[in-house]
Amino acid sequence: MSDNNKINFEEFKQTKIIKKLSKSKSIENMTVIDKPIEEEKNKKRGRKTKYANDEERKEARRKQQKEYRLRKRNEFNELKKLKMNSSNEWR
């Protein structure tokens, strides 16, 4: 690689790749630089999962549903009691 074929990296935004390319001295180093980029692509993006596997997630969902149904049943029974008390007061 001659001096006139070199790219001026100063005009680019200083990202990880540009920094690595600007430090590179030869074409052989370019292949070494590409390997970490491939590893970064395989990383999962976004929020980490709350559960380790599907079985934990399903079990937690079942528990949530059970608690929700119990809570709603209790609310319904309380409303029923209120209605019974209010209907007795009007008589």
mmCIF file of N, CA, C and O in Angstrom:
data_model
loop_
_atom_site.group_PDB
_atom_site.id
_atom_site.type_symbol
_atom_site.label_atom_id
_atom_site.label_comp_id
_atom_site.label_asym_id
_atom_site.label_seq_id
_atom_site.Cartn_x
_atom_site.Cartn_y
_atom_site.Cartn_z
ATOM 1 N N MET A 1 0.846 -1.175 0.000
ATOM 2 C CA MET A 1 0.000 0.000 0.000
ATOM 3 C C MET A 1 0.888 1.233 0.000
ATOM 4 O O MET A 1 1.664 1.443 0.914
ATOM 5 N N SER A 2 0.768 2.043 -0.981
ATOM 6 C CA SER A 2 1.588 3.251 -1.043
ATOM 7 C C SER A 2 0.918 4.385 -0.282
ATOM 8 O O SER A 2 -0.248 4.311 0.068
ATOM 9 N N ASP A 3 1.659 5.451 -0.063
ATOM 10 C CA ASP A 3 1.157 6.577 0.714
ATOM 11 C C ASP A 3 -0.023 7.272 0.044
ATOM 12 O O ASP A 3 -0.909 7.769 0.712
ATOM 13 N N ASN A 4 -0.073 7.287 -1.285
ATOM 14 C CA ASN A 4 -1.155 7.989 -1.965
ATOM 15 C C ASN A 4 -2.459 7.180 -1.963
ATOM 16 O O ASN A 4 -3.514 7.710 -2.254
ATOM 17 N N ASN A 5 -2.427 5.902 -1.619
ATOM 18 C CA ASN A 5 -3.636 5.082 -1.544
ATOM 19 C C ASN A 5 -4.269 5.063 -0.163
ATOM 20 O O ASN A 5 -5.315 4.465 0.020
ATOM 21 N N LYS A 6 -3.660 5.714 0.797
ATOM 22 C CA LYS A 6 -4.192 5.716 2.161
ATOM 23 C C LYS A 6 -5.408 6.642 2.248
ATOM 24 O O LYS A 6 -5.473 7.674 1.605
ATOM 25 N N ILE A 7 -6.346 6.238 3.089
ATOM 26 C CA ILE A 7 -7.562 7.023 3.292
ATOM 27 C C ILE A 7 -7.335 7.982 4.456
ATOM 28 O O ILE A 7 -6.734 7.607 5.475
ATOM 29 N N ASN A 8 -7.822 9.192 4.314
ATOM 30 C CA ASN A 8 -7.751 10.167 5.392
ATOM 31 C C ASN A 8 -8.935 9.928 6.332
ATOM 32 O O ASN A 8 -10.079 10.238 6.011
ATOM 33 N N PHE A 9 -8.661 9.357 7.500
ATOM 34 C CA PHE A 9 -9.723 9.010 8.442
ATOM 35 C C PHE A 9 -10.161 10.182 9.305
ATOM 36 O O PHE A 9 -11.112 10.057 10.068
ATOM 37 N N GLU A 10 -9.518 11.305 9.216
ATOM 38 C CA GLU A 10 -9.856 12.456 10.039
ATOM 39 C C GLU A 10 -11.210 13.050 9.663
ATOM 40 O O GLU A 10 -11.867 13.667 10.497
ATOM 41 N N GLU A 11 -11.637 12.850 8.426
ATOM 42 C CA GLU A 11 -12.912 13.424 8.000
ATOM 43 C C GLU A 11 -14.109 12.568 8.413
ATOM 44 O O GLU A 11 -15.244 12.983 8.265
ATOM 45 N N PHE A 12 -13.861 11.376 8.976
ATOM 46 C CA PHE A 12 -14.935 10.500 9.428
ATOM 47 C C PHE A 12 -15.159 10.661 10.925
ATOM 48 O O PHE A 12 -14.272 11.074 11.671
ATOM 49 N N LYS A 13 -16.360 10.290 11.359
ATOM 50 C CA LYS A 13 -16.673 10.281 12.773
ATOM 51 C C LYS A 13 -15.835 9.204 13.459
ATOM 52 O O LYS A 13 -15.670 8.117 12.929
ATOM 53 N N GLN A 14 -15.285 9.483 14.634
ATOM 54 C CA GLN A 14 -14.362 8.565 15.301
ATOM 55 C C GLN A 14 -15.123 7.436 16.005
ATOM 56 O O GLN A 14 -15.331 7.448 17.208
ATOM 57 N N THR A 15 -15.527 6.429 15.240
ATOM 58 C CA THR A 15 -16.161 5.239 15.799
ATOM 59 C C THR A 15 -15.088 4.197 16.076
ATOM 60 O O THR A 15 -13.928 4.385 15.731
ATOM 61 N N LYS A 16 -15.495 3.056 16.658
ATOM 62 C CA LYS A 16 -14.537 1.990 16.969
ATOM 63 C C LYS A 16 -13.841 1.499 15.707
ATOM 64 O O LYS A 16 -12.632 1.291 15.677
ATOM 65 N N ILE A 17 -14.605 1.327 14.656
ATOM 66 C CA ILE A 17 -14.055 0.792 13.405
ATOM 67 C C ILE A 17 -13.054 1.760 12.787
ATOM 68 O O ILE A 17 -11.967 1.358 12.360
ATOM 69 N N ILE A 18 -13.412 3.040 12.753
ATOM 70 C CA ILE A 18 -12.520 4.040 12.166
ATOM 71 C C ILE A 18 -11.223 4.126 12.966
ATOM 72 O O ILE A 18 -10.134 4.224 12.394
ATOM 73 N N LYS A 19 -11.319 4.055 14.289
ATOM 74 C CA LYS A 19 -10.110 4.097 15.115
ATOM 75 C C LYS A 19 -9.212 2.909 14.820
ATOM 76 O O LYS A 19 -7.995 3.048 14.700
ATOM 77 N N LYS A 20 -9.806 1.727 14.671
ATOM 78 C CA LYS A 20 -9.015 0.532 14.380
ATOM 79 C C LYS A 20 -8.383 0.617 12.990
ATOM 80 O O LYS A 20 -7.234 0.242 12.802
ATOM 81 N N LEU A 21 -9.157 1.112 12.032
ATOM 82 C CA LEU A 21 -8.631 1.227 10.672
ATOM 83 C C LEU A 21 -7.502 2.247 10.602
ATOM 84 O O LEU A 21 -6.526 2.049 9.893
ATOM 85 N N SER A 22 -7.631 3.336 11.330
ATOM 86 C CA SER A 22 -6.591 4.363 11.285
ATOM 87 C C SER A 22 -5.293 3.885 11.943
ATOM 88 O O SER A 22 -4.217 4.316 11.568
ATOM 89 N N LYS A 23 -5.398 2.962 12.893
ATOM 90 C CA LYS A 23 -4.202 2.419 13.543
ATOM 91 C C LYS A 23 -3.564 1.309 12.713
ATOM 92 O O LYS A 23 -2.414 0.975 12.915
ATOM 93 N N SER A 24 -4.325 0.739 11.799
ATOM 94 C CA SER A 24 -3.834 -0.376 10.996
ATOM 95 C C SER A 24 -2.706 0.086 10.077
ATOM 96 O O SER A 24 -2.764 1.139 9.454
ATOM 97 N N LYS A 25 -1.666 -0.736 9.967
ATOM 98 C CA LYS A 25 -0.505 -0.391 9.153
ATOM 99 C C LYS A 25 -0.443 -1.179 7.841
ATOM 100 O O LYS A 25 0.258 -0.806 6.931
ATOM 101 N N SER A 26 -1.171 -2.284 7.746
ATOM 102 C CA SER A 26 -1.069 -3.089 6.538
ATOM 103 C C SER A 26 -2.395 -3.773 6.225
ATOM 104 O O SER A 26 -3.330 -3.772 7.026
ATOM 105 N N ILE A 27 -2.479 -4.385 5.057
ATOM 106 C CA ILE A 27 -3.685 -5.085 4.628
ATOM 107 C C ILE A 27 -3.929 -6.319 5.493
ATOM 108 O O ILE A 27 -5.061 -6.684 5.766
ATOM 109 N N GLU A 28 -2.867 -6.971 5.973
ATOM 110 C CA GLU A 28 -3.027 -8.154 6.810
ATOM 111 C C GLU A 28 -3.792 -7.824 8.089
ATOM 112 O O GLU A 28 -4.556 -8.621 8.600
ATOM 113 N N ASN A 29 -3.560 -6.647 8.607
ATOM 114 C CA ASN A 29 -4.250 -6.241 9.825
ATOM 115 C C ASN A 29 -5.741 -6.004 9.593
ATOM 116 O O ASN A 29 -6.524 -6.064 10.521
ATOM 117 N N MET A 30 -6.134 -5.728 8.370
ATOM 118 C CA MET A 30 -7.538 -5.493 8.060
ATOM 119 C C MET A 30 -8.378 -6.731 8.352
ATOM 120 O O MET A 30 -9.493 -6.629 8.839
ATOM 121 N N THR A 31 -7.854 -7.928 8.077
ATOM 122 C CA THR A 31 -8.608 -9.149 8.360
ATOM 123 C C THR A 31 -8.745 -9.364 9.859
ATOM 124 O O THR A 31 -9.759 -9.849 10.331
ATOM 125 N N VAL A 32 -7.745 -8.981 10.622
ATOM 126 C CA VAL A 32 -7.809 -9.106 12.077
ATOM 127 C C VAL A 32 -8.842 -8.138 12.631
ATOM 128 O O VAL A 32 -9.565 -8.447 13.573
ATOM 129 N N ILE A 33 -8.933 -6.993 12.034
ATOM 130 C CA ILE A 33 -9.878 -5.973 12.481
ATOM 131 C C ILE A 33 -11.315 -6.415 12.239
ATOM 132 O O ILE A 33 -12.204 -6.140 13.021
ATOM 133 N N ASP A 34 -11.580 -7.149 11.167
ATOM 134 C CA ASP A 34 -12.933 -7.567 10.827
ATOM 135 C C ASP A 34 -13.519 -8.559 11.826
ATOM 136 O O ASP A 34 -14.724 -8.600 12.022
ATOM 137 N N LYS A 35 -12.727 -9.346 12.481
ATOM 138 C CA LYS A 35 -13.226 -10.379 13.380
ATOM 139 C C LYS A 35 -14.028 -9.825 14.562
ATOM 140 O O LYS A 35 -15.111 -10.310 14.836
ATOM 141 N N PRO A 36 -13.551 -8.803 15.278
ATOM 142 C CA PRO A 36 -14.370 -8.279 16.376
ATOM 143 C C PRO A 36 -15.694 -7.686 15.898
ATOM 144 O O PRO A 36 -16.672 -7.723 16.620
ATOM 145 N N ILE A 37 -15.730 -7.170 14.702
ATOM 146 C CA ILE A 37 -16.967 -6.607 14.167
ATOM 147 C C ILE A 37 -18.020 -7.693 14.029
ATOM 148 O O ILE A 37 -19.184 -7.498 14.353
ATOM 149 N N GLU A 38 -17.614 -8.884 13.574
ATOM 150 C CA GLU A 38 -18.547 -9.992 13.441
ATOM 151 C C GLU A 38 -19.085 -10.416 14.799
ATOM 152 O O GLU A 38 -20.248 -10.764 14.935
ATOM 153 N N GLU A 39 -18.247 -10.397 15.819
ATOM 154 C CA GLU A 39 -18.685 -10.768 17.164
ATOM 155 C C GLU A 39 -19.705 -9.774 17.693
ATOM 156 O O GLU A 39 -20.648 -10.151 18.370
ATOM 157 N N GLU A 40 -19.545 -8.501 17.387
ATOM 158 C CA GLU A 40 -20.490 -7.492 17.842
ATOM 159 C C GLU A 40 -21.857 -7.684 17.210
ATOM 160 O O GLU A 40 -22.870 -7.411 17.820
ATOM 161 N N LYS A 41 -21.904 -8.180 15.977
ATOM 162 C CA LYS A 41 -23.181 -8.396 15.303
ATOM 163 C C LYS A 41 -23.995 -9.479 15.991
ATOM 164 O O LYS A 41 -25.212 -9.442 15.970
ATOM 165 N N ASN A 42 -23.338 -10.461 16.603
ATOM 166 C CA ASN A 42 -24.034 -11.576 17.220
ATOM 167 C C ASN A 42 -24.630 -11.241 18.582
ATOM 168 O O ASN A 42 -25.428 -12.007 19.099
ATOM 169 N N LYS A 43 -24.253 -10.135 19.160
ATOM 170 C CA LYS A 43 -24.781 -9.761 20.459
ATOM 171 C C LYS A 43 -26.257 -9.409 20.336
ATOM 172 O O LYS A 43 -26.690 -8.788 19.370
ATOM 173 N N LYS A 44 -27.020 -9.801 21.346
ATOM 174 C CA LYS A 44 -28.438 -9.438 21.368
ATOM 175 C C LYS A 44 -28.550 -8.002 21.831
ATOM 176 O O LYS A 44 -27.871 -7.574 22.764
ATOM 177 N N ARG A 45 -29.432 -7.288 21.189
ATOM 178 C CA ARG A 45 -29.623 -5.896 21.539
ATOM 179 C C ARG A 45 -30.872 -5.755 22.395
ATOM 180 O O ARG A 45 -31.728 -6.610 22.413
ATOM 181 N N GLY A 46 -30.962 -4.637 23.096
ATOM 182 C CA GLY A 46 -32.155 -4.345 23.859
ATOM 183 C C GLY A 46 -32.058 -4.806 25.302
ATOM 184 O O GLY A 46 -30.991 -5.104 25.819
ATOM 185 N N ARG A 47 -33.214 -4.869 25.921
ATOM 186 C CA ARG A 47 -33.292 -5.217 27.323
ATOM 187 C C ARG A 47 -32.942 -6.686 27.551
ATOM 188 O O ARG A 47 -33.299 -7.545 26.774
ATOM 189 N N LYS A 48 -32.267 -6.956 28.652
ATOM 190 C CA LYS A 48 -31.936 -8.340 28.992
ATOM 191 C C LYS A 48 -33.205 -9.073 29.384
ATOM 192 O O LYS A 48 -34.130 -8.494 29.945
ATOM 193 N N THR A 49 -33.226 -10.376 29.109
ATOM 194 C CA THR A 49 -34.416 -11.152 29.429
ATOM 195 C C THR A 49 -34.529 -11.343 30.934
ATOM 196 O O THR A 49 -33.528 -11.501 31.638
ATOM 197 N N LYS A 50 -35.746 -11.345 31.407
ATOM 198 C CA LYS A 50 -36.007 -11.471 32.829
ATOM 199 C C LYS A 50 -35.880 -12.928 33.279
ATOM 200 O O LYS A 50 -35.488 -13.208 34.405
ATOM 201 N N TYR A 51 -36.207 -13.846 32.384
ATOM 202 C CA TYR A 51 -36.198 -15.264 32.712
ATOM 203 C C TYR A 51 -35.126 -15.991 31.908
ATOM 204 O O TYR A 51 -34.857 -15.649 30.771
ATOM 205 N N ALA A 52 -34.547 -17.028 32.514
ATOM 206 C CA ALA A 52 -33.462 -17.768 31.874
ATOM 207 C C ALA A 52 -33.951 -18.643 30.720
ATOM 208 O O ALA A 52 -33.263 -18.809 29.729
ATOM 209 N N ASN A 53 -35.179 -19.177 30.853
ATOM 210 C CA ASN A 53 -35.696 -20.041 29.784
ATOM 211 C C ASN A 53 -37.211 -19.898 29.686
ATOM 212 O O ASN A 53 -37.847 -19.221 30.497
ATOM 213 N N ASP A 54 -37.788 -20.581 28.709
ATOM 214 C CA ASP A 54 -39.234 -20.474 28.470
ATOM 215 C C ASP A 54 -40.048 -21.056 29.625
ATOM 216 O O ASP A 54 -41.129 -20.548 29.934
ATOM 217 N N GLU A 55 -39.553 -22.106 30.231
ATOM 218 C CA GLU A 55 -40.305 -22.740 31.313
ATOM 219 C C GLU A 55 -40.476 -21.782 32.498
ATOM 220 O O GLU A 55 -41.559 -21.680 33.069
ATOM 221 N N GLU A 56 -39.422 -21.047 32.846
ATOM 222 C CA GLU A 56 -39.524 -20.053 33.923
ATOM 223 C C GLU A 56 -40.526 -18.969 33.564
ATOM 224 O O GLU A 56 -41.320 -18.537 34.394
ATOM 225 N N ARG A 57 -40.474 -18.533 32.316
ATOM 226 C CA ARG A 57 -41.385 -17.477 31.862
ATOM 227 C C ARG A 57 -42.833 -17.951 31.929
ATOM 228 O O ARG A 57 -43.723 -17.248 32.419
ATOM 229 N N LYS A 58 -43.085 -19.172 31.466
ATOM 230 C CA LYS A 58 -44.451 -19.717 31.485
ATOM 231 C C LYS A 58 -44.950 -19.902 32.913
ATOM 232 O O LYS A 58 -46.115 -19.610 33.215
ATOM 233 N N GLU A 59 -44.071 -20.376 33.793
ATOM 234 C CA GLU A 59 -44.452 -20.578 35.193
ATOM 235 C C GLU A 59 -44.804 -19.241 35.853
ATOM 236 O O GLU A 59 -45.780 -19.137 36.597
ATOM 237 N N ALA A 60 -44.025 -18.228 35.591
ATOM 238 C CA ALA A 60 -44.297 -16.902 36.154
ATOM 239 C C ALA A 60 -45.622 -16.355 35.620
ATOM 240 O O ALA A 60 -46.395 -15.749 36.365
ATOM 241 N N ARG A 61 -45.892 -16.588 34.349
ATOM 242 C CA ARG A 61 -47.157 -16.123 33.745
ATOM 243 C C ARG A 61 -48.346 -16.836 34.366
ATOM 244 O O ARG A 61 -49.372 -16.221 34.653
ATOM 245 N N ARG A 62 -48.205 -18.144 34.607
ATOM 246 C CA ARG A 62 -49.292 -18.895 35.262
ATOM 247 C C ARG A 62 -49.563 -18.344 36.659
ATOM 248 O O ARG A 62 -50.722 -18.185 37.065
ATOM 249 N N LYS A 63 -48.494 -18.052 37.382
ATOM 250 C CA LYS A 63 -48.636 -17.508 38.731
ATOM 251 C C LYS A 63 -49.337 -16.145 38.695
ATOM 252 O O LYS A 63 -50.221 -15.867 39.502
ATOM 253 N N GLN A 64 -48.941 -15.297 37.741
ATOM 254 C CA GLN A 64 -49.567 -13.978 37.607
ATOM 255 C C GLN A 64 -51.052 -14.110 37.291
ATOM 256 O O GLN A 64 -51.890 -13.400 37.863
ATOM 257 N N GLN A 65 -51.376 -15.022 36.389
ATOM 258 C CA GLN A 65 -52.779 -15.222 36.010
ATOM 259 C C GLN A 65 -53.596 -15.724 37.197
ATOM 260 O O GLN A 65 -54.723 -15.287 37.415
ATOM 261 N N LYS A 66 -53.024 -16.639 37.968
ATOM 262 C CA LYS A 66 -53.718 -17.182 39.136
ATOM 263 C C LYS A 66 -54.001 -16.082 40.153
ATOM 264 O O LYS A 66 -55.111 -15.979 40.687
ATOM 265 N N GLU A 67 -52.993 -15.231 40.421
ATOM 266 C CA GLU A 67 -53.168 -14.124 41.361
ATOM 267 C C GLU A 67 -54.197 -13.129 40.848
ATOM 268 O O GLU A 67 -55.001 -12.600 41.624
ATOM 269 N N TYR A 68 -54.201 -12.875 39.545
ATOM 270 C CA TYR A 68 -55.158 -11.944 38.953
ATOM 271 C C TYR A 68 -56.585 -12.469 39.120
ATOM 272 O O TYR A 68 -57.484 -11.734 39.531
ATOM 273 N N ARG A 69 -56.787 -13.761 38.820
ATOM 274 C CA ARG A 69 -58.132 -14.343 38.950
ATOM 275 C C ARG A 69 -58.601 -14.308 40.402
ATOM 276 O O ARG A 69 -59.774 -13.986 40.684
ATOM 277 N N LEU A 70 -57.711 -14.591 41.327
ATOM 278 C CA LEU A 70 -58.058 -14.547 42.746
ATOM 279 C C LEU A 70 -58.430 -13.127 43.177
ATOM 280 O O LEU A 70 -59.421 -12.913 43.884
ATOM 281 N N ARG A 71 -57.655 -12.147 42.734
ATOM 282 C CA ARG A 71 -57.928 -10.749 43.064
ATOM 283 C C ARG A 71 -59.283 -10.305 42.505
ATOM 284 O O ARG A 71 -60.074 -9.659 43.188
ATOM 285 N N LYS A 72 -59.580 -10.689 41.266
ATOM 286 C CA LYS A 72 -60.861 -10.323 40.650
ATOM 287 C C LYS A 72 -62.028 -11.000 41.354
ATOM 288 O O LYS A 72 -63.095 -10.405 41.529
ATOM 289 N N ARG A 73 -61.842 -12.263 41.749
ATOM 290 C CA ARG A 73 -62.891 -12.986 42.459
ATOM 291 C C ARG A 73 -63.201 -12.297 43.780
ATOM 292 O O ARG A 73 -64.377 -12.120 44.147
ATOM 293 N N ASN A 74 -62.151 -11.864 44.493
ATOM 294 C CA ASN A 74 -62.361 -11.162 45.764
ATOM 295 C C ASN A 74 -63.076 -9.830 45.552
ATOM 296 O O ASN A 74 -63.961 -9.466 46.329
ATOM 297 N N GLU A 75 -62.696 -9.097 44.506
ATOM 298 C CA GLU A 75 -63.375 -7.829 44.204
ATOM 299 C C GLU A 75 -64.850 -8.054 43.894
ATOM 300 O O GLU A 75 -65.715 -7.312 44.357
ATOM 301 N N PHE A 76 -65.127 -9.105 43.143
ATOM 302 C CA PHE A 76 -66.506 -9.419 42.777
ATOM 303 C C PHE A 76 -67.328 -9.763 44.023
ATOM 304 O O PHE A 76 -68.465 -9.306 44.179
ATOM 305 N N ASN A 77 -66.741 -10.560 44.922
ATOM 306 C CA ASN A 77 -67.446 -10.922 46.153
ATOM 307 C C ASN A 77 -67.702 -9.698 47.027
ATOM 308 O O ASN A 77 -68.769 -9.586 47.636
ATOM 309 N N GLU A 78 -66.754 -8.766 47.088
ATOM 310 C CA GLU A 78 -66.960 -7.545 47.861
ATOM 311 C C GLU A 78 -68.085 -6.698 47.273
ATOM 312 O O GLU A 78 -68.914 -6.153 47.999
ATOM 313 N N LEU A 79 -68.118 -6.598 45.951
ATOM 314 C CA LEU A 79 -69.199 -5.849 45.308
ATOM 315 C C LEU A 79 -70.555 -6.513 45.558
ATOM 316 O O LEU A 79 -71.566 -5.835 45.748
ATOM 317 N N LYS A 80 -70.563 -7.825 45.562
ATOM 318 C CA LYS A 80 -71.803 -8.560 45.809
ATOM 319 C C LYS A 80 -72.312 -8.275 47.226
ATOM 320 O O LYS A 80 -73.513 -8.056 47.437
ATOM 321 N N LYS A 81 -71.371 -8.257 48.189
ATOM 322 C CA LYS A 81 -71.741 -7.958 49.576
ATOM 323 C C LYS A 81 -72.280 -6.541 49.696
ATOM 324 O O LYS A 81 -73.255 -6.289 50.404
ATOM 325 N N LEU A 82 -71.651 -5.589 49.014
ATOM 326 C CA LEU A 82 -72.117 -4.197 49.051
ATOM 327 C C LEU A 82 -73.521 -4.074 48.476
ATOM 328 O O LEU A 82 -74.357 -3.350 49.006
ATOM 329 N N LYS A 83 -73.773 -4.799 47.403
ATOM 330 C CA LYS A 83 -75.100 -4.754 46.779
ATOM 331 C C LYS A 83 -76.143 -5.336 47.719
ATOM 332 O O LYS A 83 -77.240 -4.799 47.851
ATOM 333 N N MET A 84 -75.797 -6.433 48.388
ATOM 334 C CA MET A 84 -76.734 -7.063 49.317
ATOM 335 C C MET A 84 -77.046 -6.113 50.469
ATOM 336 O O MET A 84 -78.189 -5.983 50.874
ATOM 337 N N ASN A 85 -76.015 -5.445 50.981
ATOM 338 C CA ASN A 85 -76.219 -4.511 52.094
ATOM 339 C C ASN A 85 -77.040 -3.309 51.661
ATOM 340 O O ASN A 85 -77.909 -2.853 52.381
ATOM 341 N N SER A 86 -76.776 -2.796 50.472
ATOM 342 C CA SER A 86 -77.510 -1.613 50.016
ATOM 343 C C SER A 86 -78.954 -1.965 49.676
ATOM 344 O O SER A 86 -79.857 -1.172 49.898
ATOM 345 N N SER A 87 -79.243 -3.167 49.178
ATOM 346 C CA SER A 87 -80.615 -3.558 48.866
ATOM 347 C C SER A 87 -81.408 -3.782 50.148
ATOM 348 O O SER A 87 -82.602 -3.532 50.188
ATOM 349 N N ASN A 88 -80.778 -4.226 51.224
ATOM 350 C CA ASN A 88 -81.463 -4.414 52.513
ATOM 351 C C ASN A 88 -81.783 -3.089 53.165
ATOM 352 O O ASN A 88 -82.765 -2.967 53.885
ATOM 353 N N GLU A 89 -80.971 -2.071 52.929
ATOM 354 C CA GLU A 89 -81.216 -0.756 53.536
ATOM 355 C C GLU A 89 -82.450 -0.084 52.960
ATOM 356 O O GLU A 89 -83.120 0.686 53.605
ATOM 357 N N TRP A 90 -82.780 -0.332 51.695
ATOM 358 C CA TRP A 90 -83.898 0.328 51.046
ATOM 359 C C TRP A 90 -85.228 -0.284 51.457
ATOM 360 O O TRP A 90 -86.271 0.314 51.245
ATOM 361 N N ARG A 91 -85.260 -1.403 52.064
ATOM 362 C CA ARG A 91 -86.524 -2.060 52.429
ATOM 363 C C ARG A 91 -87.094 -1.527 53.679
ATOM 364 O O ARG A 91 -86.773 -0.915 54.519
#
